[in-house]
mmCIF file of C-alpha atoms and ligand atoms in Angstrom:
data_model
loop_
_atom_site.group_PDB
_atom_site.id
_atom_site.type_symbol
_atom_site.label_atom_id
_atom_site.label_comp_id
_atom_site.label_asym_id
_atom_site.label_seq_id
_atom_site.Cartn_x
_atom_site.Cartn_y
_atom_site.Cartn_z
ATOM 1 C CA MET A 49 95.716 133.825 95.448
ATOM 2 C CA LYS A 50 94.521 130.323 96.163
ATOM 3 C CA ILE A 51 97.061 128.129 97.937
ATOM 4 C CA TYR A 52 97.443 124.496 96.915
ATOM 5 C CA SER A 53 99.227 122.040 99.170
ATOM 6 C CA TYR A 54 99.780 118.356 98.483
ATOM 7 C CA GLY A 55 96.876 117.089 100.600
ATOM 8 C CA LYS A 56 93.730 118.283 102.328
ATOM 9 C CA GLN A 57 90.662 116.857 104.068
ATOM 10 C CA ASP A 58 87.145 116.788 102.589
ATOM 11 C CA ILE A 59 84.419 117.255 105.244
ATOM 12 C CA SER A 60 80.699 117.009 104.406
ATOM 13 C CA GLN A 61 77.683 118.486 106.225
ATOM 14 C CA GLU A 62 76.703 114.929 107.196
ATOM 15 C CA GLU A 63 80.049 114.571 108.955
ATOM 16 C CA ILE A 64 79.642 117.878 110.794
ATOM 17 C CA ASP A 65 76.175 116.716 111.908
ATOM 18 C CA ALA A 66 77.590 113.377 113.079
ATOM 19 C CA VAL A 67 80.177 115.122 115.288
ATOM 20 C CA VAL A 68 77.583 117.566 116.651
ATOM 21 C CA GLY A 69 75.367 114.567 117.407
ATOM 22 C CA VAL A 70 78.083 113.135 119.637
ATOM 23 C CA LEU A 71 78.578 116.516 121.359
ATOM 24 C CA ASN A 72 74.867 116.503 122.201
ATOM 25 C CA SER A 73 75.062 112.949 123.579
ATOM 26 C CA ASP A 74 76.119 111.719 127.031
ATOM 27 C CA THR A 75 79.298 109.979 125.896
ATOM 28 C CA LEU A 76 82.361 111.754 124.497
ATOM 29 C CA THR A 77 84.831 108.913 124.907
ATOM 30 C CA GLN A 78 84.837 105.113 125.429
ATOM 31 C CA GLY A 79 81.325 104.757 123.995
ATOM 32 C CA PRO A 80 79.447 103.045 121.158
ATOM 33 C CA LYS A 81 80.919 105.026 118.226
ATOM 34 C CA ILE A 82 84.364 103.526 118.829
ATOM 35 C CA LYS A 83 83.001 99.984 118.526
ATOM 36 C CA GLU A 84 80.918 100.970 115.496
ATOM 37 C CA PHE A 85 83.942 102.498 113.752
ATOM 38 C CA GLU A 86 86.070 99.448 114.555
ATOM 39 C CA SER A 87 83.398 97.101 113.174
ATOM 40 C CA ALA A 88 83.085 99.248 110.040
ATOM 41 C CA ILE A 89 86.860 99.065 109.449
ATOM 42 C CA CYS A 90 86.747 95.262 109.912
ATOM 43 C CA GLU A 91 83.874 94.970 107.466
ATOM 44 C CA TYR A 92 85.600 97.238 104.944
ATOM 45 C CA THR A 93 89.069 95.638 105.089
ATOM 46 C CA GLY A 94 88.012 92.050 105.785
ATOM 47 C CA ALA A 95 90.143 91.843 108.947
ATOM 48 C CA THR A 96 88.709 90.082 112.014
ATOM 49 C CA TYR A 97 89.765 92.642 114.642
ATOM 50 C CA CYS A 98 90.384 96.396 114.760
ATOM 51 C CA VAL A 99 91.588 98.774 117.473
ATOM 52 C CA VAL A 100 91.261 102.522 116.812
ATOM 53 C CA LEU A 101 93.754 104.848 118.457
ATOM 54 C CA THR A 102 94.895 108.457 118.841
ATOM 55 C CA ASN A 103 97.093 108.242 115.710
ATOM 56 C CA ALA A 104 99.090 105.851 113.532
ATOM 57 C CA THR A 105 102.286 106.514 115.470
ATOM 58 C CA ALA A 106 100.548 105.062 118.559
ATOM 59 C CA GLY A 107 99.469 102.106 116.407
ATOM 60 C CA LEU A 108 103.043 101.470 115.282
ATOM 61 C CA HIS A 109 104.257 101.789 118.882
ATOM 62 C CA LEU A 110 101.696 99.294 120.238
ATOM 63 C CA SER A 111 102.243 96.883 117.348
ATOM 64 C CA MET A 112 105.921 96.643 118.315
ATOM 65 C CA LEU A 113 105.019 96.085 122.000
ATOM 66 C CA ALA A 114 102.346 93.519 121.088
ATOM 67 C CA LEU A 115 105.027 91.527 119.215
ATOM 68 C CA ASP A 116 107.351 91.823 122.236
ATOM 69 C CA VAL A 117 110.025 93.625 120.213
ATOM 70 C CA ALA A 118 112.801 94.391 122.721
ATOM 71 C CA ALA A 119 116.540 94.996 123.064
ATOM 72 C CA GLY A 120 118.481 92.685 120.757
ATOM 73 C CA ASP A 121 115.683 92.458 118.168
ATOM 74 C CA GLU A 122 116.062 93.949 114.702
ATOM 75 C CA VAL A 123 113.179 95.397 112.697
ATOM 76 C CA ILE A 124 113.548 96.302 109.019
ATOM 77 C CA THR A 125 111.756 99.188 107.333
ATOM 78 C CA THR A 126 112.288 101.546 104.391
ATOM 79 C CA PRO A 127 114.224 104.827 104.468
ATOM 80 C CA THR A 128 111.605 106.391 102.134
ATOM 81 C CA THR A 129 108.930 106.995 104.751
ATOM 82 C CA PHE A 130 107.725 109.276 107.504
ATOM 83 C CA MET A 131 110.080 108.837 110.465
ATOM 84 C CA ALA A 132 107.347 107.259 112.641
ATOM 85 C CA SER A 133 107.713 103.961 110.703
ATOM 86 C CA ALA A 134 111.266 103.681 112.054
ATOM 87 C CA ASN A 135 110.983 105.460 115.415
ATOM 88 C CA CYS A 136 108.469 102.906 116.748
ATOM 89 C CA VAL A 137 111.189 100.238 116.810
ATOM 90 C CA GLY A 138 113.292 102.332 119.171
ATOM 91 C CA TYR A 139 110.278 103.028 121.437
ATOM 92 C CA ALA A 140 110.210 99.289 122.145
ATOM 93 C CA GLY A 141 113.977 99.051 122.626
ATOM 94 C CA GLY A 142 114.651 97.309 119.299
ATOM 95 C CA THR A 143 117.188 98.152 116.592
ATOM 96 C CA VAL A 144 116.111 99.677 113.266
ATOM 97 C CA LYS A 145 117.551 98.390 110.005
ATOM 98 C CA PHE A 146 116.706 99.851 106.619
ATOM 99 C CA ALA A 147 116.289 98.139 103.259
ATOM 100 C CA ASP A 148 116.587 100.247 100.098
ATOM 101 C CA ILE A 149 113.665 100.861 97.733
ATOM 102 C CA ASP A 150 112.612 99.717 94.278
ATOM 103 C CA PRO A 151 112.847 103.043 92.392
ATOM 104 C CA GLU A 152 109.965 102.138 90.062
ATOM 105 C CA THR A 153 107.432 102.079 92.926
ATOM 106 C CA ALA A 154 109.427 103.734 95.750
ATOM 107 C CA ASN A 155 108.340 100.784 97.928
ATOM 108 C CA ILE A 156 110.750 98.651 99.953
ATOM 109 C CA SER A 157 112.579 96.204 97.653
ATOM 110 C CA VAL A 158 112.216 92.497 98.405
ATOM 111 C CA CYS A 159 115.808 91.853 97.221
ATOM 112 C CA GLU A 160 117.081 94.555 99.561
ATOM 113 C CA ILE A 161 115.083 93.077 102.470
ATOM 114 C CA LYS A 162 116.865 89.750 101.873
ATOM 115 C CA ARG A 163 120.236 91.506 102.267
ATOM 116 C CA GLN A 164 119.229 92.893 105.679
ATOM 117 C CA ILE A 165 117.800 89.723 107.263
ATOM 118 C CA THR A 166 119.826 88.267 110.146
ATOM 119 C CA SER A 167 119.103 85.780 112.931
ATOM 120 C CA LYS A 168 117.955 88.789 115.009
ATOM 121 C CA THR A 169 115.282 89.957 112.545
ATOM 122 C CA LYS A 170 112.076 90.023 114.556
ATOM 123 C CA ALA A 171 109.775 91.959 112.223
ATOM 124 C CA ILE A 172 109.456 93.917 108.998
ATOM 125 C CA ILE A 173 107.478 97.120 108.532
ATOM 126 C CA PRO A 174 106.701 97.520 104.825
ATOM 127 C CA VAL A 175 105.263 100.974 104.033
ATOM 128 C CA HIS A 176 102.703 101.221 101.229
ATOM 129 C CA TYR A 177 104.224 104.359 99.741
ATOM 130 C CA ALA A 178 101.805 106.817 98.077
ATOM 131 C CA GLY A 179 99.035 104.244 98.665
ATOM 132 C CA GLN A 180 100.435 101.463 96.485
ATOM 133 C CA SER A 181 100.754 98.146 98.327
ATOM 134 C CA CYS A 182 104.178 96.553 98.654
ATOM 135 C CA ASP A 183 104.761 93.085 97.174
ATOM 136 C CA MET A 184 103.124 91.430 100.189
ATOM 137 C CA GLU A 185 103.119 87.827 98.964
ATOM 138 C CA ALA A 186 106.885 87.932 98.445
ATOM 139 C CA ILE A 187 107.440 89.580 101.857
ATOM 140 C CA HIS A 188 105.118 87.043 103.509
ATOM 141 C CA ASP A 189 107.060 84.151 101.904
ATOM 142 C CA LEU A 190 110.285 85.586 103.349
ATOM 143 C CA GLY A 191 108.586 85.889 106.744
ATOM 144 C CA GLN A 192 107.552 82.234 106.644
ATOM 145 C CA LYS A 193 111.054 81.168 105.670
ATOM 146 C CA HIS A 194 112.942 83.246 108.251
ATOM 147 C CA GLY A 195 110.325 83.405 111.004
ATOM 148 C CA PHE A 196 109.722 87.134 111.375
ATOM 149 C CA TYR A 197 106.527 89.140 111.903
ATOM 150 C CA ILE A 198 105.069 91.637 109.430
ATOM 151 C CA VAL A 199 103.420 94.961 110.350
ATOM 152 C CA GLU A 200 102.102 96.903 107.353
ATOM 153 C CA ASP A 201 102.438 100.668 107.663
ATOM 154 C CA ALA A 202 99.344 101.540 105.619
ATOM 155 C CA ALA A 203 99.178 105.184 106.762
ATOM 156 C CA HIS A 204 98.853 106.106 103.053
ATOM 157 C CA ALA A 205 96.757 103.187 101.957
ATOM 158 C CA ILE A 206 93.266 102.914 103.401
ATOM 159 C CA GLY A 207 91.088 102.241 100.356
ATOM 160 C CA SER A 208 93.843 100.488 98.403
ATOM 161 C CA ASP A 209 93.617 96.940 97.059
ATOM 162 C CA TYR A 210 96.277 94.263 96.852
ATOM 163 C CA LYS A 211 95.330 91.286 94.651
ATOM 164 C CA ASN A 212 91.547 91.576 95.086
ATOM 165 C CA ALA A 213 91.738 92.099 98.854
ATOM 166 C CA LYS A 214 91.741 95.393 100.710
ATOM 167 C CA VAL A 215 94.939 96.593 102.317
ATOM 168 C CA GLY A 216 94.304 95.948 106.015
ATOM 169 C CA SER A 217 92.867 92.443 105.502
ATOM 170 C CA CYS A 218 96.153 91.156 107.009
ATOM 171 C CA ALA A 219 96.097 88.245 104.550
ATOM 172 C CA HIS A 220 99.909 88.545 104.361
ATOM 173 C CA SER A 221 100.783 90.197 107.665
ATOM 174 C CA ASP A 222 100.232 90.125 111.424
ATOM 175 C CA MET A 223 98.939 93.687 111.732
ATOM 176 C CA THR A 224 98.171 96.693 109.543
ATOM 177 C CA VAL A 225 98.367 100.293 110.792
ATOM 178 C CA PHE A 226 96.263 103.127 109.299
ATOM 179 C CA SER A 227 96.476 106.909 109.809
ATOM 180 C CA PHE A 228 93.534 109.313 109.803
ATOM 181 C CA HIS A 229 95.551 112.538 109.857
ATOM 182 C CA PRO A 230 93.833 115.228 107.708
ATOM 183 C CA VAL A 231 96.247 114.814 104.780
ATOM 184 C CA LYS A 232 95.585 111.045 104.555
ATOM 185 C CA ASN A 233 92.837 109.293 102.547
ATOM 186 C CA ILE A 234 90.194 109.641 105.286
ATOM 187 C CA THR A 235 90.418 111.678 108.476
ATOM 188 C CA THR A 236 89.313 111.830 112.104
ATOM 189 C CA GLY A 237 91.314 115.021 112.822
ATOM 190 C CA GLU A 238 94.051 112.939 114.385
ATOM 191 C CA GLY A 239 93.581 109.205 114.530
ATOM 192 C CA GLY A 240 94.741 105.750 113.613
ATOM 193 C CA ALA A 241 93.788 102.089 113.641
ATOM 194 C CA VAL A 242 95.405 98.669 113.781
ATOM 195 C CA THR A 243 93.763 95.645 112.154
ATOM 196 C CA THR A 244 94.709 92.018 112.822
ATOM 197 C CA ASN A 245 93.348 88.496 112.470
ATOM 198 C CA SER A 246 95.011 87.322 115.692
ATOM 199 C CA ARG A 247 92.859 87.289 118.831
ATOM 200 C CA GLU A 248 95.981 87.323 121.002
ATOM 201 C CA LEU A 249 97.453 90.424 119.316
ATOM 202 C CA TYR A 250 94.042 92.119 119.441
ATOM 203 C CA GLU A 251 93.769 91.594 123.196
ATOM 204 C CA ARG A 252 97.290 92.912 123.754
ATOM 205 C CA LEU A 253 96.540 96.031 121.703
ATOM 206 C CA LEU A 254 93.331 96.656 123.669
ATOM 207 C CA LEU A 255 95.170 96.312 126.950
ATOM 208 C CA LEU A 256 98.021 98.624 125.902
ATOM 209 C CA ARG A 257 95.618 101.260 124.501
ATOM 210 C CA SER A 258 94.166 101.970 127.925
ATOM 211 C CA HIS A 259 96.811 101.818 130.707
ATOM 212 C CA GLY A 260 96.928 98.018 130.773
ATOM 213 C CA ILE A 261 93.699 98.039 132.772
ATOM 214 C CA VAL A 262 91.727 94.798 133.040
ATOM 215 C CA LYS A 263 88.038 94.832 134.029
ATOM 216 C CA ASN A 264 86.472 91.708 132.487
ATOM 217 C CA ASP A 265 85.594 89.013 135.022
ATOM 218 C CA SER A 266 87.309 86.415 132.848
ATOM 219 C CA GLN A 267 90.635 88.306 133.036
ATOM 220 C CA LEU A 268 90.562 89.383 136.706
ATOM 221 C CA THR A 269 92.695 87.358 139.076
ATOM 222 C CA CYS A 270 90.385 87.913 142.060
ATOM 223 C CA ALA A 271 86.791 89.126 142.509
ATOM 224 C CA HIS A 272 86.341 92.075 144.869
ATOM 225 C CA GLY A 273 83.195 93.652 143.482
ATOM 226 C CA LYS A 274 81.821 95.812 140.708
ATOM 227 C CA TRP A 275 84.386 98.590 141.281
ATOM 228 C CA HIS A 276 87.380 96.313 140.913
ATOM 229 C CA TYR A 277 90.012 96.618 138.186
ATOM 230 C CA GLU A 278 93.594 95.443 137.801
ATOM 231 C CA MET A 279 96.665 96.529 135.861
ATOM 232 C CA HIS A 280 98.726 93.719 134.335
ATOM 233 C CA ARG A 281 101.170 95.665 132.173
ATOM 234 C CA PRO A 282 101.752 99.445 132.132
ATOM 235 C CA GLY A 283 99.974 100.653 129.016
ATOM 236 C CA PHE A 284 99.219 104.083 127.607
ATOM 237 C CA ASN A 285 96.285 106.363 126.987
ATOM 238 C CA TYR A 286 96.014 106.054 123.221
ATOM 239 C CA ARG A 287 92.188 106.155 123.126
ATOM 240 C CA MET A 288 90.297 107.809 120.262
ATOM 241 C CA THR A 289 87.294 109.979 121.217
ATOM 242 C CA GLU A 290 83.668 109.381 120.200
ATOM 243 C CA LEU A 291 83.743 112.624 118.179
ATOM 244 C CA GLN A 292 86.617 111.313 116.091
ATOM 245 C CA ALA A 293 84.990 107.897 115.638
ATOM 246 C CA ALA A 294 81.729 109.507 114.441
ATOM 247 C CA LEU A 295 83.692 111.541 111.895
ATOM 248 C CA GLY A 296 85.646 108.461 110.798
ATOM 249 C CA LEU A 297 82.496 106.349 110.376
ATOM 250 C CA SER A 298 81.042 108.931 108.044
ATOM 251 C CA GLN A 299 84.337 109.407 106.129
ATOM 252 C CA LEU A 300 84.720 105.655 105.614
ATOM 253 C CA LYS A 301 81.349 105.611 103.823
ATOM 254 C CA ARG A 302 82.777 107.972 101.211
ATOM 255 C CA ILE A 303 86.077 106.197 100.634
ATOM 256 C CA GLY A 304 84.951 104.673 97.326
ATOM 257 C CA LYS A 305 84.165 108.135 95.951
ATOM 258 C CA PHE A 306 87.443 109.545 97.315
ATOM 259 C CA LYS A 307 89.378 106.758 95.615
ATOM 260 C CA GLU A 308 87.656 107.322 92.283
ATOM 261 C CA LYS A 309 88.431 111.030 92.464
ATOM 262 C CA ARG A 310 92.041 110.510 93.500
ATOM 263 C CA ARG A 311 92.640 108.081 90.630
ATOM 264 C CA HIS A 312 90.919 110.471 88.220
ATOM 265 C CA ILE A 313 93.241 113.336 89.234
ATOM 266 C CA VAL A 314 96.261 111.034 88.834
ATOM 267 C CA SER A 315 95.176 110.154 85.291
ATOM 268 C CA LEU A 316 94.734 113.870 84.502
ATOM 269 C CA TYR A 317 98.281 114.630 85.680
ATOM 270 C CA GLU A 318 99.619 111.746 83.583
ATOM 271 C CA LYS A 319 97.860 113.158 80.527
ATOM 272 C CA LEU A 320 98.825 116.788 81.146
ATOM 273 C CA PHE A 321 102.520 115.985 81.677
ATOM 274 C CA SER A 322 102.788 113.212 79.066
ATOM 275 C CA LYS A 323 104.448 115.431 76.460
ATOM 276 C CA ASP A 324 107.174 116.653 78.796
ATOM 277 C CA SER A 325 110.070 114.186 78.810
ATOM 278 C CA ARG A 326 111.582 115.841 81.895
ATOM 279 C CA ILE A 327 108.779 114.532 84.110
ATOM 280 C CA SER A 328 108.084 110.892 84.927
ATOM 281 C CA PHE A 329 105.921 109.074 87.463
ATOM 282 C CA LEU A 330 105.951 105.947 89.602
ATOM 283 C CA GLU A 331 104.643 102.708 88.114
ATOM 284 C CA GLU A 332 101.627 100.889 89.447
ATOM 285 C CA ARG A 333 102.108 97.125 89.625
ATOM 286 C CA ASP A 334 99.473 94.655 88.355
ATOM 287 C CA TYR A 335 98.758 93.473 91.913
ATOM 288 C CA SER A 336 97.850 97.006 93.019
ATOM 289 C CA ASN A 337 94.734 99.101 92.738
ATOM 290 C CA ALA A 338 95.776 102.019 94.898
ATOM 291 C CA CYS A 339 93.765 104.704 96.591
ATOM 292 C CA PHE A 340 96.620 107.121 95.863
ATOM 293 C CA HIS A 341 97.572 109.296 98.818
ATOM 294 C CA LEU A 342 100.454 111.011 96.984
ATOM 295 C CA TRP A 343 101.230 111.616 93.336
ATOM 296 C CA PRO A 344 104.938 112.347 93.085
ATOM 297 C CA ALA A 345 106.407 113.858 89.903
ATOM 298 C CA LEU A 346 109.981 112.710 89.290
ATOM 299 C CA ILE A 347 112.433 115.148 87.759
ATOM 300 C CA ASP A 348 116.161 114.565 87.329
ATOM 301 C CA PHE A 349 117.038 118.062 88.555
ATOM 302 C CA LYS A 350 120.792 117.384 88.583
ATOM 303 C CA ASN A 351 121.072 116.190 84.991
ATOM 304 C CA LEU A 352 118.719 118.901 83.762
ATOM 305 C CA LYS A 353 120.780 121.462 85.708
ATOM 306 C CA ILE A 354 117.630 122.791 87.383
ATOM 307 C CA ASP A 355 118.058 124.286 90.842
ATOM 308 C CA LYS A 356 115.415 122.430 92.902
ATOM 309 C CA LYS A 357 115.481 125.025 95.653
ATOM 310 C CA LYS A 358 114.805 127.880 93.213
ATOM 311 C CA PHE A 359 112.118 125.789 91.524
ATOM 312 C CA PHE A 360 110.357 125.342 94.872
ATOM 313 C CA ASP A 361 110.657 129.063 95.648
ATOM 314 C CA GLN A 362 108.918 129.817 92.324
ATOM 315 C CA LEU A 363 106.205 127.246 93.013
ATOM 316 C CA TRP A 364 105.534 128.668 96.484
ATOM 317 C CA LYS A 365 105.362 132.213 95.071
ATOM 318 C CA ALA A 366 102.733 131.000 92.599
ATOM 319 C CA GLY A 367 100.656 129.416 95.400
ATOM 320 C CA LEU A 368 101.812 125.805 94.957
ATOM 321 C CA HIS A 369 103.004 124.939 98.470
ATOM 322 C CA LEU A 370 104.337 121.531 97.522
ATOM 323 C CA GLN A 371 106.293 119.005 99.562
ATOM 324 C CA VAL A 372 108.895 116.295 99.118
ATOM 325 C CA HIS A 373 108.159 112.807 100.472
ATOM 326 C CA TYR A 374 110.546 111.918 102.018
ATOM 327 C CA VAL A 375 113.899 113.023 103.381
ATOM 328 C CA PRO A 376 115.524 109.570 103.775
ATOM 329 C CA VAL A 377 115.042 108.631 107.436
ATOM 330 C CA HIS A 378 118.661 107.489 107.896
ATOM 331 C CA TRP A 379 119.819 111.052 107.084
ATOM 332 C CA PHE A 380 118.353 112.474 110.297
ATOM 333 C CA SER A 381 120.978 113.226 112.938
ATOM 334 C CA TYR A 382 119.378 110.771 115.373
ATOM 335 C CA TYR A 383 119.929 107.884 112.932
ATOM 336 C CA ARG A 384 123.352 109.153 111.862
ATOM 337 C CA ASN A 385 124.324 108.995 115.552
ATOM 338 C CA LEU A 386 123.219 105.346 115.500
ATOM 339 C CA GLY A 387 125.742 104.689 112.735
ATOM 340 C CA PHE A 388 123.910 105.348 109.463
ATOM 341 C CA SER A 389 125.454 107.621 106.826
ATOM 342 C CA ARG A 390 124.566 109.380 103.618
ATOM 343 C CA GLY A 391 125.226 106.960 100.797
ATOM 344 C CA ASP A 392 123.935 103.903 102.701
ATOM 345 C CA PHE A 393 120.729 103.614 100.635
ATOM 346 C CA PRO A 394 121.477 105.193 97.258
ATOM 347 C CA LYS A 395 118.127 104.468 95.601
ATOM 348 C CA ALA A 396 116.142 106.129 98.399
ATOM 349 C CA GLU A 397 118.578 109.045 98.273
ATOM 350 C CA MET A 398 118.255 109.452 94.500
ATOM 351 C CA TYR A 399 114.485 109.214 94.836
ATOM 352 C CA TYR A 400 114.534 112.007 97.399
ATOM 353 C CA GLU A 401 116.573 114.215 95.028
ATOM 354 C CA GLN A 402 114.042 113.754 92.216
ATOM 355 C CA THR A 403 110.604 113.669 93.825
ATOM 356 C CA VAL A 404 107.969 116.421 94.195
ATOM 357 C CA SER A 405 104.466 115.579 95.458
ATOM 358 C CA LEU A 406 101.733 117.204 93.352
ATOM 359 C CA PRO A 407 98.455 118.362 94.963
ATOM 360 C CA LEU A 408 96.125 115.362 95.281
ATOM 361 C CA TYR A 409 92.836 115.538 97.192
ATOM 362 C CA PRO A 410 89.164 114.947 96.365
ATOM 363 C CA SER A 411 87.965 118.564 96.222
ATOM 364 C CA LEU A 412 90.348 119.520 93.349
ATOM 365 C CA SER A 413 88.435 120.240 90.131
ATOM 366 C CA ASP A 414 89.694 119.339 86.640
ATOM 367 C CA ASP A 415 90.250 123.047 85.985
ATOM 368 C CA GLU A 416 92.361 123.358 89.120
ATOM 369 C CA VAL A 417 94.459 120.341 88.104
ATOM 370 C CA GLY A 418 94.957 122.052 84.719
ATOM 371 C CA TYR A 419 95.967 125.304 86.404
ATOM 372 C CA ILE A 420 98.366 123.506 88.774
ATOM 373 C CA SER A 421 100.011 121.622 85.902
ATOM 374 C CA LYS A 422 100.433 124.799 83.841
ATOM 375 C CA THR A 423 101.895 126.679 86.798
ATOM 376 C CA PHE A 424 104.225 123.778 87.591
ATOM 377 C CA LEU A 425 105.582 123.660 84.012
ATOM 378 C CA MET A 426 105.974 127.437 83.884
ATOM 379 C CA ALA A 427 108.094 127.367 87.049
ATOM 380 C CA LEU A 428 110.145 124.490 85.638
ATOM 381 C CA ASN A 429 110.819 126.488 82.456
ATOM 382 C CA ASN A 430 111.674 129.671 84.345
ATOM 383 C CA VAL A 431 114.492 128.362 86.543
HETATM 384 C C1 PLP B 779 101.393 109.907 108.446
HETATM 385 C C2 PLP B 779 102.243 108.728 108.579
HETATM 386 C C3 PLP B 779 102.474 108.093 109.813
HETATM 387 C C4 PLP B 779 102.018 108.681 111.116
HETATM 388 O O1 PLP B 779 100.662 108.877 111.170
HETATM 389 P P1 PLP B 779 100.033 109.711 112.404
HETATM 390 O O2 PLP B 779 98.584 109.323 112.360
HETATM 391 O O3 PLP B 779 100.244 111.165 112.074
HETATM 392 O O4 PLP B 779 100.702 109.296 113.637
HETATM 393 C C5 PLP B 779 103.188 106.921 109.832
HETATM 394 N N1 PLP B 779 103.702 106.401 108.707
HETATM 395 C C6 PLP B 779 103.539 106.995 107.507
HETATM 396 C C7 PLP B 779 104.106 106.339 106.296
HETATM 397 C C8 PLP B 779 102.826 108.180 107.408
HETATM 398 O O5 PLP B 779 102.686 108.777 106.223
#
C-alpha cells in the first residue's frame, strides 16, 4: 500500500549531480555555493540581502537578536503556527503575546493584533499560513503608527506573491525568514534563510551566524596580521553547508514549476470536494498568489457528530497519514505555565478542531489526487 503524507520533497537528477559535484570539490562549507544561493534568493525575492542558515528556527532566533529583543519586550505572533514562531521570542529573553486568527485565511487577524499592542510591543511575527501572505500593508501601517518591527515567518511561503511582489522582498517588513525543511516548498535537507533590505540587520545576522567572529580589516579594532580575528558578540554556529546550498540553488530554479503544480492540485481538490457540503476550504485573498504549502480541508466534526480520532485512524489504515496544522501554541504546557489557557484564542482553537491537511506536493499525479479524495470521503462516510 502506498503511503501518502501531507508533504514530501521532489529531488531531480540534476540536484543529485549538484550535491555530488560539491562532494568532489575542495570546499564543503563556507565556500562559493553559499554566496551563490544567497544571491539567487535575493534575485528571486527582490530583497537586497540574504543570509542562509541551518534552519528557519535559527533564522527566527537571530532575527530576534538582531532587533535586540530582550527582557521587557513583547513580541506578537499567531497561535496557529509551528511552535518555533513563538519560541524564538523566549530565546532572546522577550515575552510572547498571541493574536487570534482570521478564520477565513487562518492568518493572524489585524484587528486582533491591535488588541494586543502595548507600549512594550517590540515586534510582530506574522506567519504566512499554508503559503498565503498575511495582510502585510495593514500590519506595516500598524508598525509605522506604533513603532514596532516586523519579521515575516515565511517558512511556508517561498514562491508566494503578495501584491505583485514576492514574499521575502521585505517591502512591508524588516526581515523575512524561510525554511527549507523537506516538507516545505523547496528543500536543502535542513535549512533556512533570512532576507532583509537593511545593511545593519544583514551585518548583525552575518556576525551572529558564525560565533560573532570578525575578520574584515574594516571591522577589526587592531591589526596583528593575516591570522588575526576578533569576537565582538557571542554568536552561534548556524552555518549552512555547501552541499545544502548546491541543492537549494537547483531547487530554487524549479520553484515556478512547483508552484504551478501545487496550485493545480489545490484546484483539483476544490473540484473533487465541491459537491460535499461537509467540507470547506480556506479563502485566498485578492492580494495573494500563494505557492501553497498546505491545503487544509475544514470539517465541522462536532456538529456533524463525526469522531475525528476514529476518522484519522481510518485514514491511516487506508494509507493516508495526514496531519493537523496546528495544535494552538498556547495550549502547550510550556505556554500554559506562562499564564495562557485554553479558551484564550477561540478562533485558533476552533480552527484546530476542524482542520485536516490534505497531501500536497509536486510529485502527486491527478490520479493519485483522485484516489486520495475518494479514500478521504469513504473514511468520512464510514465513521
Ligand atoms: C517549519 C516551520 C518553522 C521551522 O522551520 P525549520 O527550518 O524546521 O527550523 C518555523 N515556522 C513555521 C511556520 C514552520 O512551518
